[in-house]
Short mmCIF file of C-alpha atoms and ligand atoms in Angstrom, two decimals:
data_model
loop_
_atom_site.label_atom_id
_atom_site.label_comp_id
_atom_site.label_asym_id
_atom_site.label_seq_id
_atom_site.Cartn_x
_atom_site.Cartn_y
_atom_site.Cartn_z
CA MET Q 964 26.18 -198.00 -110.56
CA ASN Q 965 23.35 -197.35 -112.98
CA ILE Q 966 22.13 -194.31 -111.04
CA ARG Q 967 24.64 -191.48 -110.57
CA PRO Q 968 23.05 -188.28 -109.22
CA ARG Q 969 26.25 -186.37 -110.01
CA ARG Q 970 25.46 -186.56 -113.76
CA ASN Q 971 22.73 -183.96 -113.13
CA ARG Q 972 25.28 -181.65 -111.52
CA LYS Q 973 28.00 -181.81 -114.15
CA SER Q 974 27.48 -178.39 -115.75
CA ALA Q 975 25.82 -175.10 -114.94
CA ALA Q 976 23.40 -175.71 -117.82
CA ILE Q 977 22.18 -178.98 -116.34
CA ARG Q 978 22.23 -177.71 -112.76
CA ASN Q 979 20.10 -174.74 -113.76
CA MET Q 980 17.70 -176.95 -115.68
CA VAL Q 981 16.99 -179.18 -112.70
CA GLU Q 982 16.97 -176.42 -110.08
CA GLU Q 983 13.87 -176.93 -107.95
CA THR Q 984 13.54 -173.62 -106.14
CA GLN Q 985 13.41 -170.14 -107.65
CA LEU Q 986 14.44 -167.11 -105.68
CA GLY Q 987 14.09 -163.63 -107.08
CA VAL Q 988 13.75 -160.10 -105.86
CA GLN Q 989 9.99 -160.35 -106.52
CA HIS Q 990 9.72 -162.69 -103.53
CA LEU Q 991 11.17 -160.18 -101.07
CA ILE Q 992 9.63 -157.60 -98.76
CA TYR Q 993 12.06 -154.98 -97.45
CA PRO Q 994 11.56 -153.85 -93.82
CA ILE Q 995 12.42 -150.17 -93.41
CA PHE Q 996 12.81 -148.11 -90.23
CA LEU Q 997 11.40 -144.63 -90.32
CA LYS Q 998 12.21 -141.69 -88.07
CA ASP Q 999 10.66 -138.25 -87.72
CA GLY Q 1000 12.74 -135.32 -88.97
CA VAL Q 1001 14.77 -134.37 -92.03
CA GLY Q 1002 18.13 -135.44 -93.37
CA ILE Q 1003 18.31 -138.51 -91.15
CA LYS Q 1004 20.10 -141.71 -92.16
CA GLU Q 1005 21.26 -143.50 -89.00
CA GLU Q 1006 22.68 -146.97 -89.22
CA VAL Q 1007 21.23 -149.44 -86.71
CA SER Q 1008 24.39 -150.59 -84.94
CA SER Q 1009 23.23 -154.18 -84.45
CA LEU Q 1010 21.90 -154.39 -88.01
CA PRO Q 1011 24.58 -153.32 -90.51
CA ASN Q 1012 23.40 -151.85 -93.86
CA ASN Q 1013 20.04 -150.98 -92.28
CA PHE Q 1014 19.11 -147.46 -91.29
CA ARG Q 1015 16.53 -145.28 -89.62
CA TRP Q 1016 15.45 -142.89 -92.36
CA SER Q 1017 13.62 -139.63 -92.36
CA ILE Q 1018 11.09 -139.51 -95.18
CA ASP Q 1019 13.12 -137.14 -97.40
CA GLN Q 1020 16.10 -139.52 -97.32
CA LEU Q 1021 13.90 -142.57 -97.65
CA ILE Q 1022 12.47 -141.32 -100.94
CA SER Q 1023 15.85 -141.43 -102.65
CA GLU Q 1024 16.60 -144.79 -101.03
CA ILE Q 1025 13.36 -146.24 -102.41
CA GLU Q 1026 14.18 -144.83 -105.82
CA SER Q 1027 17.41 -146.82 -105.79
CA CYS Q 1028 15.66 -149.94 -104.44
CA LEU Q 1029 13.04 -149.70 -107.18
CA LYS Q 1030 15.83 -149.69 -109.78
CA LEU Q 1031 16.96 -152.98 -108.24
CA GLY Q 1032 13.44 -154.38 -108.57
CA ILE Q 1033 12.30 -154.21 -104.93
CA THR Q 1034 8.60 -153.37 -105.03
CA THR Q 1035 7.29 -154.15 -101.52
CA TYR Q 1036 8.29 -152.37 -98.30
CA ASP Q 1037 7.28 -152.83 -94.67
CA ILE Q 1038 7.47 -149.54 -92.78
CA PHE Q 1039 8.36 -149.51 -89.05
CA PRO Q 1040 8.34 -146.15 -87.27
CA ALA Q 1041 10.82 -145.37 -84.48
CA VAL Q 1042 8.72 -143.27 -82.12
CA ASP Q 1043 10.06 -140.75 -79.63
CA GLU Q 1044 9.64 -141.91 -76.00
CA LYS Q 1045 7.70 -138.72 -75.21
CA LEU Q 1046 4.96 -139.76 -77.63
CA LYS Q 1047 4.44 -143.21 -76.12
CA ASP Q 1048 1.56 -143.90 -73.72
CA LYS Q 1049 -0.41 -146.78 -72.15
CA THR Q 1050 -2.84 -147.06 -75.05
CA ALA Q 1051 -0.54 -146.35 -78.01
CA THR Q 1052 -2.63 -143.38 -79.14
CA TYR Q 1053 0.17 -142.06 -81.34
CA SER Q 1054 -0.19 -145.14 -83.56
CA TYR Q 1055 -3.42 -143.80 -85.02
CA ALA Q 1056 -3.09 -140.03 -84.52
CA SER Q 1057 -4.07 -138.90 -87.99
CA ASP Q 1058 -1.29 -136.33 -88.47
CA ASN Q 1059 1.55 -138.46 -87.12
CA PHE Q 1060 4.83 -138.69 -89.01
CA TYR Q 1061 4.63 -142.29 -90.13
CA LEU Q 1062 1.14 -142.03 -91.62
CA ASN Q 1063 2.20 -138.83 -93.37
CA ALA Q 1064 5.29 -140.61 -94.67
CA ILE Q 1065 3.20 -143.49 -96.00
CA ARG Q 1066 0.92 -141.01 -97.80
CA LYS Q 1067 3.97 -139.32 -99.29
CA LEU Q 1068 5.44 -142.64 -100.44
CA LYS Q 1069 2.20 -143.74 -102.11
CA GLU Q 1070 1.93 -140.36 -103.81
CA THR Q 1071 5.56 -140.41 -105.00
CA PHE Q 1072 5.65 -144.09 -106.03
CA PRO Q 1073 2.10 -145.22 -106.83
CA GLU Q 1074 3.43 -148.56 -108.08
CA ILE Q 1075 4.96 -149.71 -104.79
CA CYS Q 1076 3.27 -152.04 -102.33
CA ILE Q 1077 3.39 -150.89 -98.72
CA MET Q 1078 2.98 -153.13 -95.73
CA SER Q 1079 2.65 -151.91 -92.15
CA ASP Q 1080 2.87 -153.40 -88.70
CA VAL Q 1081 -0.06 -153.55 -86.31
CA ALA Q 1082 0.95 -154.03 -82.66
CA MET Q 1083 1.21 -151.59 -79.78
CA ASP Q 1084 4.88 -152.04 -78.84
CA PRO Q 1085 6.58 -149.20 -80.76
CA TYR Q 1086 3.97 -146.73 -79.43
CA SER Q 1087 3.40 -148.14 -75.95
CA SER Q 1088 5.04 -146.84 -72.78
CA ASP Q 1089 4.98 -150.48 -71.59
CA GLY Q 1090 6.72 -151.77 -74.72
CA HIS Q 1091 4.22 -154.61 -75.09
CA ASP Q 1092 2.14 -155.53 -78.13
CA GLY Q 1093 -1.07 -155.32 -76.10
CA LEU Q 1094 -2.57 -153.29 -73.31
CA VAL Q 1095 -0.93 -153.94 -69.93
CA GLU Q 1096 -2.83 -153.96 -66.65
CA ASN Q 1097 -1.20 -155.12 -63.41
CA GLY Q 1098 1.43 -156.95 -65.39
CA LYS Q 1099 -1.12 -158.79 -67.56
CA ILE Q 1100 -1.50 -158.33 -71.31
CA LEU Q 1101 -5.21 -157.89 -71.93
CA ASN Q 1102 -6.51 -159.50 -75.09
CA ASP Q 1103 -10.01 -158.23 -75.79
CA GLU Q 1104 -9.27 -154.71 -74.56
CA THR Q 1105 -6.36 -154.53 -77.02
CA LEU Q 1106 -8.47 -155.38 -80.06
CA PRO Q 1107 -10.16 -151.96 -80.51
CA ILE Q 1108 -6.73 -150.29 -80.42
CA LEU Q 1109 -5.43 -152.62 -83.13
CA VAL Q 1110 -8.55 -151.85 -85.16
CA GLU Q 1111 -7.98 -148.08 -84.87
CA MET Q 1112 -4.36 -148.52 -85.91
CA SER Q 1113 -5.33 -150.69 -88.89
CA LEU Q 1114 -7.97 -148.23 -90.09
CA ALA Q 1115 -5.55 -145.29 -89.82
CA GLN Q 1116 -2.96 -147.22 -91.81
CA ALA Q 1117 -5.47 -148.31 -94.45
CA GLN Q 1118 -6.63 -144.73 -94.78
CA ALA Q 1119 -3.02 -143.59 -95.28
CA GLY Q 1120 -2.80 -146.00 -98.22
CA VAL Q 1121 -1.23 -149.14 -96.79
CA ASP Q 1122 -1.75 -152.12 -99.11
CA ILE Q 1123 -1.08 -154.91 -96.62
CA ILE Q 1124 -1.84 -154.66 -92.90
CA GLY Q 1125 0.50 -156.83 -90.80
CA PRO Q 1126 -0.87 -157.66 -87.35
CA SER Q 1127 2.22 -158.77 -85.43
CA ASP Q 1128 0.69 -158.67 -81.96
CA MET Q 1129 -0.55 -162.27 -81.52
CA MET Q 1130 -3.77 -161.30 -79.73
CA ASP Q 1131 -6.55 -163.84 -80.25
CA GLY Q 1132 -9.25 -162.82 -82.70
CA ARG Q 1133 -7.53 -159.75 -84.12
CA VAL Q 1134 -7.55 -160.75 -87.77
CA GLY Q 1135 -11.34 -161.16 -87.70
CA VAL Q 1136 -12.08 -157.80 -86.07
CA ILE Q 1137 -9.59 -155.98 -88.30
CA ARG Q 1138 -11.09 -157.58 -91.42
CA GLU Q 1139 -14.58 -156.65 -90.34
CA ALA Q 1140 -13.64 -153.05 -89.58
CA LEU Q 1141 -11.73 -152.62 -92.85
CA ASP Q 1142 -14.70 -153.93 -94.82
CA ALA Q 1143 -17.17 -151.77 -92.91
CA GLN Q 1144 -15.11 -148.64 -93.67
CA GLY Q 1145 -14.77 -149.38 -97.37
CA TYR Q 1146 -11.28 -150.92 -97.29
CA SER Q 1147 -12.22 -154.33 -98.61
CA ASP Q 1148 -9.20 -154.21 -100.96
CA THR Q 1149 -6.74 -153.79 -98.09
CA SER Q 1150 -4.99 -157.11 -97.46
CA ILE Q 1151 -4.03 -158.71 -94.17
CA MET Q 1152 -0.75 -160.58 -93.75
CA SER Q 1153 -1.14 -162.14 -90.36
CA TYR Q 1154 1.83 -162.89 -88.16
CA THR Q 1155 0.29 -166.31 -87.64
CA ALA Q 1156 3.01 -168.36 -85.99
CA LYS Q 1157 5.10 -165.76 -84.25
CA TYR Q 1158 7.38 -167.26 -81.64
CA ALA Q 1159 8.72 -165.76 -78.40
CA SER Q 1160 12.20 -165.64 -79.87
CA ALA Q 1161 15.66 -164.45 -78.88
CA PHE Q 1162 16.19 -163.22 -82.43
CA TYR Q 1163 14.27 -159.93 -82.27
CA GLY Q 1164 17.01 -158.02 -80.43
CA PRO Q 1165 18.35 -155.74 -83.17
CA PHE Q 1166 14.80 -154.80 -84.22
CA ARG Q 1167 13.99 -153.71 -80.67
CA ASP Q 1168 17.26 -151.70 -80.68
CA ALA Q 1169 16.21 -150.05 -83.93
CA LEU Q 1170 12.85 -148.94 -82.52
CA ASN Q 1171 13.76 -148.85 -78.84
CA SER Q 1172 10.67 -151.02 -78.36
CA ALA Q 1173 11.74 -153.72 -75.91
CA PRO Q 1174 9.21 -154.56 -73.18
CA LYS Q 1175 9.74 -152.37 -70.09
CA SER Q 1176 8.95 -155.36 -67.89
CA GLY Q 1177 8.27 -159.06 -68.34
CA ASP Q 1178 8.47 -160.91 -71.62
CA LYS Q 1179 6.14 -161.76 -74.51
CA LYS Q 1180 5.56 -165.41 -73.65
CA THR Q 1181 1.86 -165.06 -72.83
CA TYR Q 1182 1.09 -164.04 -76.40
CA GLN Q 1183 3.96 -165.11 -78.68
CA MET Q 1184 4.25 -168.85 -79.23
CA ASN Q 1185 6.45 -171.32 -77.40
CA PRO Q 1186 9.38 -172.31 -79.67
CA ALA Q 1187 8.70 -175.94 -78.73
CA ASN Q 1188 5.31 -176.02 -80.44
CA LYS Q 1189 4.36 -177.05 -83.96
CA ARG Q 1190 0.76 -178.34 -83.79
CA GLU Q 1191 -0.21 -175.06 -82.20
CA ALA Q 1192 0.95 -173.30 -85.37
CA LEU Q 1193 -1.71 -175.22 -87.28
CA LEU Q 1194 -4.36 -174.00 -84.84
CA GLU Q 1195 -3.18 -170.39 -85.20
CA ALA Q 1196 -3.17 -170.79 -88.98
CA GLN Q 1197 -6.67 -172.28 -89.02
CA LEU Q 1198 -8.01 -169.35 -87.00
CA ASP Q 1199 -6.29 -166.68 -89.11
CA PHE Q 1200 -7.47 -168.37 -92.29
CA GLU Q 1201 -11.07 -168.49 -91.06
CA GLU Q 1202 -10.88 -164.90 -89.83
CA GLY Q 1203 -9.92 -163.76 -93.33
CA ALA Q 1204 -6.13 -163.48 -93.52
CA ASP Q 1205 -4.75 -163.22 -97.07
CA PHE Q 1206 -1.28 -164.45 -96.10
CA LEU Q 1207 -0.02 -166.54 -93.20
CA MET Q 1208 3.39 -165.56 -91.86
CA VAL Q 1209 5.90 -167.58 -89.85
CA LYS Q 1210 8.39 -165.66 -87.73
CA PRO Q 1211 11.33 -166.06 -87.26
CA ALA Q 1212 12.22 -168.04 -90.36
CA LEU Q 1213 15.42 -170.02 -89.86
CA CYS Q 1214 14.73 -171.86 -86.62
CA TYR Q 1215 11.19 -172.47 -87.91
CA LEU Q 1216 11.63 -173.86 -91.42
CA ASP Q 1217 9.56 -176.90 -90.38
CA ILE Q 1218 6.69 -174.58 -89.45
CA ILE Q 1219 6.85 -172.88 -92.86
CA HIS Q 1220 6.76 -176.32 -94.45
CA VAL Q 1221 3.81 -177.60 -92.44
CA LEU Q 1222 1.73 -174.48 -93.15
CA ARG Q 1223 2.58 -174.72 -96.83
CA GLU Q 1224 1.34 -178.35 -96.87
CA ASN Q 1225 -1.90 -177.54 -95.06
CA PHE Q 1226 -3.09 -174.20 -96.41
CA SER Q 1227 -3.75 -172.94 -99.89
CA ILE Q 1228 -3.21 -169.21 -99.28
CA PRO Q 1229 0.31 -167.78 -99.63
CA ILE Q 1230 2.77 -168.43 -96.82
CA THR Q 1231 5.38 -165.84 -95.93
CA ALA Q 1232 8.29 -165.87 -93.52
CA TYR Q 1233 10.08 -163.14 -91.60
CA ASN Q 1234 13.84 -163.54 -91.75
CA VAL Q 1235 14.19 -161.48 -88.58
CA SER Q 1236 16.76 -158.99 -87.40
CA GLY Q 1237 18.78 -161.40 -85.23
CA GLU Q 1238 19.10 -163.84 -88.12
CA CYS Q 1239 20.47 -161.08 -90.29
CA ALA Q 1240 22.80 -159.77 -87.56
CA MET Q 1241 24.36 -163.22 -87.05
CA ILE Q 1242 25.43 -163.45 -90.68
CA HIS Q 1243 26.80 -159.91 -90.63
CA ALA Q 1244 28.77 -160.61 -87.47
CA ALA Q 1245 30.30 -163.80 -88.86
CA ALA Q 1246 31.10 -162.15 -92.19
CA GLN Q 1247 32.74 -159.18 -90.45
CA ASN Q 1248 35.02 -161.65 -88.68
CA GLY Q 1249 35.89 -163.28 -91.99
CA TRP Q 1250 34.24 -166.50 -90.83
CA LEU Q 1251 31.90 -166.87 -93.77
CA ASP Q 1252 31.24 -165.35 -97.16
CA TYR Q 1253 28.46 -162.78 -96.81
CA ASP Q 1254 27.05 -162.96 -100.34
CA ARG Q 1255 26.89 -166.75 -100.41
CA ALA Q 1256 25.46 -166.97 -96.89
CA VAL Q 1257 22.70 -164.50 -97.81
CA MET Q 1258 21.78 -166.43 -100.96
CA GLU Q 1259 21.72 -169.77 -99.17
CA THR Q 1260 19.68 -168.40 -96.26
CA LEU Q 1261 16.97 -166.91 -98.47
CA LEU Q 1262 16.92 -169.98 -100.70
CA SER Q 1263 16.36 -172.24 -97.69
CA ILE Q 1264 13.33 -170.22 -96.66
CA ARG Q 1265 11.87 -170.47 -100.16
CA ARG Q 1266 12.64 -174.18 -100.33
CA ALA Q 1267 10.83 -174.73 -97.03
CA GLY Q 1268 7.73 -173.34 -98.73
CA ALA Q 1269 7.60 -169.58 -98.27
CA ASP Q 1270 6.10 -167.60 -101.13
CA GLY Q 1271 7.35 -164.28 -99.80
CA ILE Q 1272 10.18 -163.38 -97.43
CA LEU Q 1273 10.54 -160.29 -95.27
CA THR Q 1274 14.25 -159.70 -95.07
CA TYR Q 1275 16.80 -157.00 -94.21
CA PHE Q 1276 18.94 -158.59 -96.91
CA ALA Q 1277 16.54 -157.46 -99.65
CA LYS Q 1278 18.73 -154.69 -101.04
CA ASP Q 1279 21.98 -156.62 -100.68
CA PHE Q 1280 20.38 -159.64 -102.36
CA ALA Q 1281 19.15 -157.49 -105.24
CA THR Q 1282 22.63 -155.98 -105.58
CA ILE Q 1283 24.34 -159.39 -105.47
CA ILE Q 1284 22.20 -160.90 -108.22
CA LYS Q 1285 22.77 -157.85 -110.44
CA LYS Q 1286 26.55 -158.42 -110.45
C1 PBG J 811 6.34 -155.79 -83.30
C2 PBG J 811 7.34 -156.53 -84.12
C3 PBG J 811 8.54 -157.13 -83.73
C4 PBG J 811 9.15 -157.56 -84.91
C5 PBG J 811 8.30 -157.26 -85.96
N1 PBG J 811 7.17 -156.62 -85.45
C6 PBG J 811 9.20 -157.23 -82.40
C7 PBG J 811 8.59 -158.04 -81.35
O1 PBG J 811 7.56 -158.68 -81.52
O2 PBG J 811 9.14 -158.01 -80.25
C8 PBG J 811 10.51 -158.21 -85.00
C9 PBG J 811 11.17 -158.15 -86.32
C10 PBG J 811 12.63 -158.48 -86.32
O3 PBG J 811 13.24 -158.88 -85.32
O4 PBG J 811 13.21 -158.32 -87.39
N2 PBG J 811 5.48 -156.56 -82.57
#
């Protein structure tokens, strides 16, 4: 044997030298659930270590996350059922609690980067990402609502708008509206290849945002499709997206890889709630080592080609690498 790959694994020094993939806290975006009120810190039962926060509590949480080096946060409001309606008007009501909270966060921590979600589901009485009429999800009629929501979020100080709705053409109309209103510096991270997945359950528990009827298969992608992800990516790129996101991450590492090979803008991946819950559940049973499983999971997403990763493990990861 003149070639022995094990020689390059014989010590930590050599292993570290030849390590191909870097993973640091700078690559992570931390999704946070927000709730109206004061003094609230409620754990999401299907998503251990993740909470619904009221803004006063969230401020001290972000202080501790900043000490761990987490700089980017994606804010998801849990909206009271009473405030939901057919057209998701609460999503852009200018004095609503989540826009006020975003303003407060930007004022308190000017250095942080805030991402937001654009889709109707958390504000819609139908629980769908778009406008529902006779059981159909209307595309073009949804676009102006997404635009209103995006403008309200940009005005509140959001740095990265995250359209997660999968309506056709939304990145283009959002980009145009942002530019027309003077928000040309506001970025768009498009949920480009977002699949109709079984892994969103704990998130929908956290926000009580599951569809009231039907499913999301007429707008979210079929898990069987890969070429279609290239089409979605091409459209979002041409419409002006700054980042292309794949969601979920783990069952779709090949999609992350193919977008990375075909596009020059940053690729991100959403390590979704169900993926996080699975690891927690197994670790709680003593079936696998939580810290190692978290590291390996996030590393695999980076290795597949993601520049950034949205993950509920962000704080635990940052804590693990500190020790
Ligand atoms: C809203 C949205 C969802 C997620 C992010 N934004 C739920 C859905 O599309 O049903 C899921 C995130 C997760 O599961 O962690 N459209």
